[in-house]
Structure formats: C-alpha cells, structure tokens
PDB file of C-alpha atoms in Angstrom:
ATOM      1  CA  VAL A   1      48.189  22.145 -20.770  1.00 94.00           C
ATOM      2  CA  VAL A   2      50.879  24.679 -21.708  1.00 93.00           C
ATOM      3  CA  LEU A   3      52.867  26.861 -19.338  1.00 94.00           C
ATOM      4  CA  PRO A   4      52.257  30.531 -20.082  1.00 88.00           C
ATOM      5  CA  GLY A   5      55.250  32.794 -20.635  1.00 79.00           C
ATOM      6  CA  VAL A   6      57.662  30.241 -22.113  1.00 76.00           C
ATOM      7  CA  ASP A   7      57.990  32.162 -25.326  1.00 65.00           C
ATOM      8  CA  LYS A   8      61.352  33.870 -25.425  1.00 61.00           C
ATOM      9  CA  ARG A   9      63.054  34.187 -28.796  1.00 62.00           C
ATOM     10  CA  ILE A  10      66.018  31.857 -29.354  1.00 63.00           C
ATOM     11  CA  GLU A  11      69.434  33.162 -30.287  1.00 62.00           C
ATOM     12  CA  TYR A  12      71.025  30.058 -31.773  1.00 59.00           C
ATOM     13  CA  LYS A  13      70.011  26.925 -33.602  1.00 59.00           C
ATOM     14  CA  GLY A  14      71.464  23.446 -33.802  1.00 59.00           C
ATOM     15  CA  GLY A  15      74.442  22.666 -31.573  1.00 63.00           C
ATOM     16  CA  TYR A  16      73.599  25.232 -28.862  1.00 78.00           C
ATOM     17  CA  CYS A  17      70.710  23.328 -27.387  1.00 84.00           C
ATOM     18  CA  VAL A  18      71.841  23.636 -23.780  1.00 84.00           C
ATOM     19  CA  ALA A  19      72.375  27.397 -23.944  1.00 85.00           C
ATOM     20  CA  ASN A  20      69.010  27.968 -25.603  1.00 86.00           C
ATOM     21  CA  SER A  21      67.043  25.566 -23.447  1.00 89.00           C
ATOM     22  CA  LEU A  22      68.565  26.619 -20.144  1.00 92.00           C
ATOM     23  CA  ALA A  23      68.082  30.321 -20.998  1.00 90.00           C
ATOM     24  CA  LEU A  24      64.457  29.624 -21.863  1.00 90.00           C
ATOM     25  CA  VAL A  25      63.800  28.034 -18.485  1.00 94.00           C
ATOM     26  CA  MET A  26      65.746  30.622 -16.491  1.00 94.00           C
ATOM     27  CA  ARG A  27      63.980  33.509 -18.264  1.00 93.00           C
ATOM     28  CA  TYR A  28      60.643  31.832 -17.481  1.00 94.00           C
ATOM     29  CA  TRP A  29      61.532  32.364 -13.825  1.00 96.00           C
ATOM     30  CA  GLY A  30      62.418  36.022 -14.379  1.00 94.00           C
ATOM     31  CA  SER A  31      66.174  35.763 -14.948  1.00 94.00           C
ATOM     32  CA  ASP A  32      67.814  37.958 -17.538  1.00 93.00           C
ATOM     33  CA  ALA A  33      70.052  35.064 -18.707  1.00 91.00           C
ATOM     34  CA  THR A  34      70.569  34.834 -22.451  1.00 87.00           C
ATOM     35  CA  ALA A  35      71.626  31.906 -24.613  1.00 83.00           C
ATOM     36  CA  ARG A  36      74.580  33.952 -25.847  1.00 83.00           C
ATOM     37  CA  GLY A  37      75.753  34.682 -22.308  1.00 86.00           C
ATOM     38  CA  ILE A  38      75.383  31.046 -21.246  1.00 87.00           C
ATOM     39  CA  ASP A  39      77.116  29.850 -24.435  1.00 82.00           C
ATOM     40  CA  GLN A  40      80.133  32.132 -23.863  1.00 80.00           C
ATOM     41  CA  GLN A  41      80.654  30.677 -20.401  1.00 81.00           C
ATOM     42  CA  ILE A  42      80.101  26.955 -20.800  1.00 75.00           C
ATOM     43  CA  THR A  43      79.902  25.775 -24.421  1.00 68.00           C
ATOM     44  CA  GLY A  44      83.073  24.345 -25.934  1.00 58.00           C
ATOM     45  CA  LEU A  45      83.861  24.994 -29.585  1.00 54.00           C
ATOM     46  CA  GLY A  46      83.126  21.767 -31.418  1.00 55.00           C
ATOM     47  CA  SER A  47      82.379  19.858 -28.200  1.00 56.00           C
ATOM     48  CA  GLY A  48      79.020  21.215 -27.114  1.00 60.00           C
ATOM     49  CA  THR A  49      78.110  21.572 -23.446  1.00 69.00           C
ATOM     50  CA  PHE A  50      78.653  19.063 -20.655  1.00 72.00           C
ATOM     51  CA  ILE A  51      75.961  18.335 -18.102  1.00 77.00           C
ATOM     52  CA  VAL A  52      78.209  19.403 -15.203  1.00 77.00           C
ATOM     53  CA  ASN A  53      78.839  22.788 -16.837  1.00 82.00           C
ATOM     54  CA  GLN A  54      75.125  23.305 -17.311  1.00 85.00           C
ATOM     55  CA  SER A  55      74.571  22.586 -13.634  1.00 88.00           C
ATOM     56  CA  TRP A  56      77.463  24.887 -12.623  1.00 88.00           C
ATOM     57  CA  TYR A  57      76.119  27.797 -14.640  1.00 91.00           C
ATOM     58  CA  ALA A  58      72.609  27.547 -13.170  1.00 94.00           C
ATOM     59  CA  GLU A  59      73.919  27.323  -9.615  1.00 93.00           C
ATOM     60  CA  GLN A  60      76.285  30.262 -10.114  1.00 94.00           C
ATOM     61  CA  ALA A  61      73.259  32.258 -11.230  1.00 95.00           C
ATOM     62  CA  GLY A  62      71.478  31.432  -7.967  1.00 97.00           C
ATOM     63  CA  PHE A  63      69.262  28.651  -9.325  1.00 98.00           C
ATOM     64  CA  ARG A  64      68.761  25.114  -8.185  1.00 96.00           C
ATOM     65  CA  HIS A  65      69.596  22.617 -10.925  1.00 95.00           C
ATOM     66  CA  ASP A  66      68.271  19.212  -9.948  1.00 95.00           C
ATOM     67  CA  PHE A  67      68.462  15.932 -11.857  1.00 92.00           C
ATOM     68  CA  LEU A  68      65.826  13.223 -11.740  1.00 93.00           C
ATOM     69  CA  PRO A  69      67.028  10.052 -13.533  1.00 89.00           C
ATOM     70  CA  MET A  70      64.661   7.138 -14.034  1.00 89.00           C
ATOM     71  CA  ALA A  71      61.719   9.513 -14.341  1.00 95.00           C
ATOM     72  CA  ASP A  72      58.590   8.785 -16.364  1.00 96.00           C
ATOM     73  CA  PRO A  73      56.116  10.784 -18.455  1.00 97.00           C
ATOM     74  CA  GLU A  74      53.834  11.298 -15.464  1.00 97.00           C
ATOM     75  CA  ASP A  75      56.691  13.044 -13.649  1.00 98.00           C
ATOM     76  CA  ILE A  76      56.989  15.476 -16.555  1.00 98.00           C
ATOM     77  CA  LYS A  77      53.250  16.170 -16.514  1.00 98.00           C
ATOM     78  CA  ASN A  78      53.232  16.617 -12.731  1.00 98.00           C
ATOM     79  CA  CYS A  79      56.102  19.123 -12.950  1.00 98.00           C
ATOM     80  CA  ILE A  80      54.280  21.084 -15.646  1.00 98.00           C
ATOM     81  CA  ASN A  81      51.034  20.994 -13.621  1.00 98.00           C
ATOM     82  CA  ALA A  82      53.005  22.515 -10.720  1.00 98.00           C
ATOM     83  CA  GLY A  83      54.333  25.285 -12.974  1.00 97.00           C
ATOM     84  CA  PHE A  84      57.829  23.941 -13.764  1.00 98.00           C
ATOM     85  CA  PRO A  85      59.139  23.653 -17.319  1.00 97.00           C
ATOM     86  CA  VAL A  86      61.263  20.549 -17.703  1.00 97.00           C
ATOM     87  CA  LEU A  87      64.584  19.988 -19.496  1.00 96.00           C
ATOM     88  CA  VAL A  88      65.061  16.499 -20.892  1.00 96.00           C
ATOM     89  CA  TYR A  89      68.016  14.650 -22.366  1.00 90.00           C
ATOM     90  CA  VAL A  90      67.906  12.489 -25.473  1.00 90.00           C
ATOM     91  CA  PRO A  91      71.080  11.261 -27.204  1.00 85.00           C
ATOM     92  CA  ALA A  92      73.382  14.234 -27.928  1.00 82.00           C
ATOM     93  CA  HIS A  93      70.613  16.731 -27.299  1.00 87.00           C
ATOM     94  CA  VAL A  94      68.571  18.577 -24.664  1.00 89.00           C
ATOM     95  CA  PHE A  95      65.302  20.456 -25.029  1.00 92.00           C
ATOM     96  CA  ALA A  96      62.512  21.901 -22.909  1.00 93.00           C
ATOM     97  CA  ILE A  97      59.054  20.413 -22.412  1.00 96.00           C
ATOM     98  CA  VAL A  98      56.549  23.140 -21.597  1.00 95.00           C
ATOM     99  CA  GLY A  99      53.197  21.365 -21.938  1.00 96.00           C
ATOM    100  CA  TYR A 100      51.289  18.285 -22.919  1.00 97.00           C
ATOM    101  CA  ASP A 101      48.092  17.208 -24.634  1.00 96.00           C
ATOM    102  CA  GLU A 102      46.372  14.164 -23.162  1.00 96.00           C
ATOM    103  CA  ALA A 103      43.945  13.753 -26.091  1.00 96.00           C
ATOM    104  CA  LEU A 104      46.729  13.724 -28.667  1.00 95.00           C
ATOM    105  CA  GLU A 105      49.199  11.979 -26.343  1.00 96.00           C
ATOM    106  CA  THR A 106      51.904  14.534 -27.099  1.00 97.00           C
ATOM    107  CA  PHE A 107      54.345  16.741 -25.235  1.00 97.00           C
ATOM    108  CA  VAL A 108      54.649  20.376 -26.245  1.00 94.00           C
ATOM    109  CA  THR A 109      58.354  20.955 -26.645  1.00 92.00           C
ATOM    110  CA  TYR A 110      60.668  23.879 -27.326  1.00 88.00           C
ATOM    111  CA  ASP A 111      63.397  22.283 -29.392  1.00 82.00           C
ATOM    112  CA  VAL A 112      66.018  24.327 -31.209  1.00 74.00           C
ATOM    113  CA  ALA A 113      66.971  21.357 -33.411  1.00 70.00           C
ATOM    114  CA  THR A 114      63.618  21.566 -35.208  1.00 70.00           C
ATOM    115  CA  HIS A 115      62.613  24.040 -37.883  1.00 61.00           C
ATOM    116  CA  ASP A 116      59.494  25.313 -36.122  1.00 63.00           C
ATOM    117  CA  VAL A 117      60.963  25.271 -32.569  1.00 72.00           C
ATOM    118  CA  TRP A 118      57.532  24.695 -30.975  1.00 78.00           C
ATOM    119  CA  VAL A 119      56.718  21.023 -31.698  1.00 83.00           C
ATOM    120  CA  GLU A 120      54.255  18.499 -30.382  1.00 90.00           C
ATOM    121  CA  TYR A 121      56.285  15.356 -29.769  1.00 92.00           C
ATOM    122  CA  ILE A 122      54.332  12.056 -29.619  1.00 95.00           C
ATOM    123  CA  GLN A 123      54.905  10.786 -26.090  1.00 96.00           C
ATOM    124  CA  LYS A 124      55.681   7.161 -26.960  1.00 95.00           C
ATOM    125  CA  ASP A 125      58.213   8.272 -29.599  1.00 94.00           C
ATOM    126  CA  PHE A 126      59.835  10.656 -27.108  1.00 95.00           C
ATOM    127  CA  VAL A 127      60.106   7.940 -24.471  1.00 95.00           C
ATOM    128  CA  GLN A 128      62.011   5.658 -26.877  1.00 95.00           C
ATOM    129  CA  ALA A 129      64.747   8.312 -27.296  1.00 94.00           C
ATOM    130  CA  TRP A 130      64.576   9.404 -23.633  1.00 95.00           C
ATOM    131  CA  LYS A 131      65.266   5.838 -22.407  1.00 92.00           C
ATOM    132  CA  ARG A 132      68.733   6.045 -23.930  1.00 88.00           C
ATOM    133  CA  GLN A 133      69.609   8.813 -21.457  1.00 85.00           C
ATOM    134  CA  ALA A 134      68.303   7.093 -18.284  1.00 84.00           C
ATOM    135  CA  THR A 135      64.957   8.919 -18.687  1.00 91.00           C
ATOM    136  CA  THR A 136      66.501  11.926 -16.942  1.00 91.00           C
ATOM    137  CA  LEU A 137      64.685  15.185 -16.435  1.00 94.00           C
ATOM    138  CA  VAL A 138      66.131  18.422 -15.075  1.00 96.00           C
ATOM    139  CA  LEU A 139      64.451  21.141 -13.079  1.00 98.00           C
ATOM    140  CA  ALA A 140      66.206  24.528 -13.029  1.00 97.00           C
ATOM    141  CA  TYR A 141      64.380  26.904 -10.670  1.00 98.00           C
ATOM    142  CA  PRO A 142      64.827  29.576  -7.992  1.00 98.00           C
ATOM    143  CA  PRO A 143      65.426  27.943  -4.569  1.00 98.00           C
ATOM    144  CA  GLU A 144      62.382  29.610  -3.070  1.00 98.00           C
ATOM    145  CA  LYS A 145      60.135  27.624  -5.468  1.00 98.00           C
ATOM    146  CA  GLU A 146      61.254  24.244  -4.118  1.00 97.00           C
ATOM    147  CA  SER A 147      58.160  23.817  -1.925  1.00 97.00           C
ATOM    148  CA  GLN A 148      55.984  23.962  -5.074  1.00 98.00           C
ATOM    149  CA  ILE A 149      57.559  20.825  -6.528  1.00 98.00           C
ATOM    150  CA  PRO A 150      55.213  17.824  -6.023  1.00 97.00           C
ATOM    151  CA  ASP A 151      56.240  15.893  -2.873  1.00 97.00           C
ATOM    152  CA  GLN A 152      56.985  12.550  -4.554  1.00 95.00           C
ATOM    153  CA  ILE A 153      59.228  14.268  -7.098  1.00 97.00           C
ATOM    154  CA  ARG A 154      60.956  16.490  -4.509  1.00 96.00           C
ATOM    155  CA  ARG A 155      61.858  13.431  -2.403  1.00 92.00           C
ATOM    156  CA  ARG A 156      63.436  11.680  -5.399  1.00 91.00           C
ATOM    157  CA  LEU A 157      65.353  14.803  -6.388  1.00 92.00           C
ATOM    158  CA  LYS A 158      66.890  14.877  -2.915  1.00 87.00           C
ATOM    159  CA  SER A 159      67.804  11.189  -3.168  1.00 80.00           C
ATOM    160  CA  PHE A 160      69.223  11.098  -6.718  1.00 85.00           C
ATOM    161  CA  SER A 161      70.255  14.534  -7.983  1.00 82.00           C
ATOM    162  CA  ASP A 162      73.724  14.615  -6.385  1.00 78.00           C
ATOM    163  CA  ASN A 163      74.371  10.988  -7.304  1.00 80.00           C
ATOM    164  CA  TYR A 164      73.634  11.706 -10.959  1.00 79.00           C
ATOM    165  CA  LEU A 165      75.882  14.776 -10.940  1.00 76.00           C
ATOM    166  CA  HIS A 166      78.773  12.831  -9.397  1.00 69.00           C
ATOM    167  CA  PHE A 167      78.352  10.112 -12.028  1.00 72.00           C
ATOM    168  CA  HIS A 168      79.121  12.782 -14.652  1.00 66.00           C
ATOM    169  CA  LEU A 169      81.776  14.548 -12.567  1.00 66.00           C
ATOM    170  CA  TYR A 170      84.004  11.494 -12.563  1.00 65.00           C
ATOM    171  CA  TYR A 171      84.750  12.112 -16.244  1.00 59.00           C
ATOM    172  CA  PHE A 172      86.291  15.441 -15.330  1.00 61.00           C
ATOM    173  CA  ASP A 173      88.137  14.404 -12.184  1.00 53.00           C
ATOM    174  CA  ALA A 174      89.649  11.139 -13.383  1.00 55.00           C
ATOM    175  CA  PRO A 175      93.360  10.624 -14.091  1.00 56.00           C
ATOM    176  CA  GLN A 176      93.985   9.614 -17.691  1.00 62.00           C
ATOM    177  CA  ASP A 177      92.912   6.040 -18.480  1.00 58.00           C
ATOM    178  CA  SER A 178      91.330   5.560 -15.073  1.00 59.00           C
ATOM    179  CA  ILE A 179      88.208   6.446 -13.121  1.00 61.00           C
ATOM    180  CA  SER A 180      87.629   8.712 -10.150  1.00 67.00           C
ATOM    181  CA  VAL A 181      86.651   6.330  -7.346  1.00 68.00           C
ATOM    182  CA  PRO A 182      85.385   9.050  -4.932  1.00 69.00           C
ATOM    183  CA  HIS A 183      82.914  10.370  -7.516  1.00 64.00           C
ATOM    184  CA  LEU A 184      81.753   6.904  -8.464  1.00 67.00           C
ATOM    185  CA  LEU A 185      81.218   5.972  -4.806  1.00 68.00           C
ATOM    186  CA  LYS A 186      79.152   9.129  -4.361  1.00 68.00           C
ATOM    187  CA  ALA A 187      77.226   8.294  -7.536  1.00 67.00           C
ATOM    188  CA  ALA A 188      76.441   4.811  -6.172  1.00 67.00           C
ATOM    189  CA  GLY A 189      74.809   6.315  -3.092  1.00 69.00           C
ATOM    190  CA  ASP A 190      74.659   4.990   0.449  1.00 64.00           C
ATOM    191  CA  SER A 191      72.923   1.776  -0.573  1.00 61.00           C
ATOM    192  CA  GLY A 192      74.901   1.263  -3.771  1.00 56.00           C
ATOM    193  CA  GLU A 193      71.679   0.788  -5.735  1.00 56.00           C
ATOM    194  CA  PHE A 194      71.586   3.906  -7.880  1.00 56.00           C
ATOM    195  CA  PHE A 195      73.979   3.067 -10.754  1.00 55.00           C
ATOM    196  CA  PHE A 196      73.707  -0.673 -10.974  1.00 47.00           C
ATOM    197  CA  PRO A 197      76.995  -1.375 -12.822  1.00 46.00           C
ATOM    198  CA  LEU A 198      79.007   0.155  -9.994  1.00 42.00           C
TER     199      LEU A 198
END
C-alpha cells in the first residue's frame, strides 16, 4: 500500500529533515510549500528545527498539525489507509511514512538522510528507534480533511495533541534554569496521566 502522489523532488539533504518532510506532506495536499521556504522561516543554523516551530509553520499555512504520542504501527497503517501520509520522529530526525508492505513487514519511507530517499524500513527495526521518541506520529493536513481520519485516531489526537505540544513549549517559555509550570500543567492534562514523570 503506497499513497499516490507523494513524489515531490527534495531540495536539501541531511540536516533539513523537517523542511523536506513537512514540505512533502503539505505538497501532497496541494500546498505550494517548498523545503527552502520552510527552512528559511523555521530552521536554525546549526541547531536544526524544533517541533514547536514545525507546528507553528504548518498552522500559519492553514494546516492542522496534530501530534499522536504513544502510537503504534497499526495507527500508521490506518492513517495511510485513510489517505494520510505520516511524519514520525526518531532520535534527532524526522521522516515521512507513505506506505507499507504487509508481506515484507516494512514501511515505505521518504527519508532525506538516506542515499536513495525512498526506502523500505523493516517495521520492527523502525519501532526500536521510534520508541525513543515516545512513538509519536504527526499528521499535517487541511482542516477540512479531519473527518477522514479514522475515529479512534481522531479521538486520541483531540486528547493528546495539545498536551504534547505544551510539553515541548515549556523549553521555550521557561526562565533560565527553571521550568514553565503552566506549560507542564497543560502537558499533564486534566487527569495528570499523560506525561507520567510530571
């Protein structure tokens, strides 16, 4: 199963994984966003791109940018079946998953850190790296497509996406050598069960 139309040429390699991957997904939905344009707005020289800046860019462009931490491989497959390419985080990197092969037990990925870009990633190997980033997936999509997201995934996005974003926002809004309590409280959620250490 591979989503048709996810085939735009990349502009950068290596350290510009967010700009390339986000541009790929936005262009899949008909946007004219380019990796170069995204990079100029949100990528820091020598520091890469922060998750909150990625989210900000997508939302400024009129997209939803929802996080689903504690996802699993079936969530990825269900998103692809519904027509949504998925962005995933592994340590110090992000790439797009645009398909999967049940017989080979692989994900079809678009990964600018690899020589061939289009790579079949063995699912169990991917999950080992993905676990180190709270098995988080991202959906960037036009708001009018929300109803096409599978119900069980859409409910979890509503529950967890803002919490996850606030967990990352506290890095930006914290006084030096301290933490931003309002953002951490929001990250914990109403029941306090989302980020266990809090």
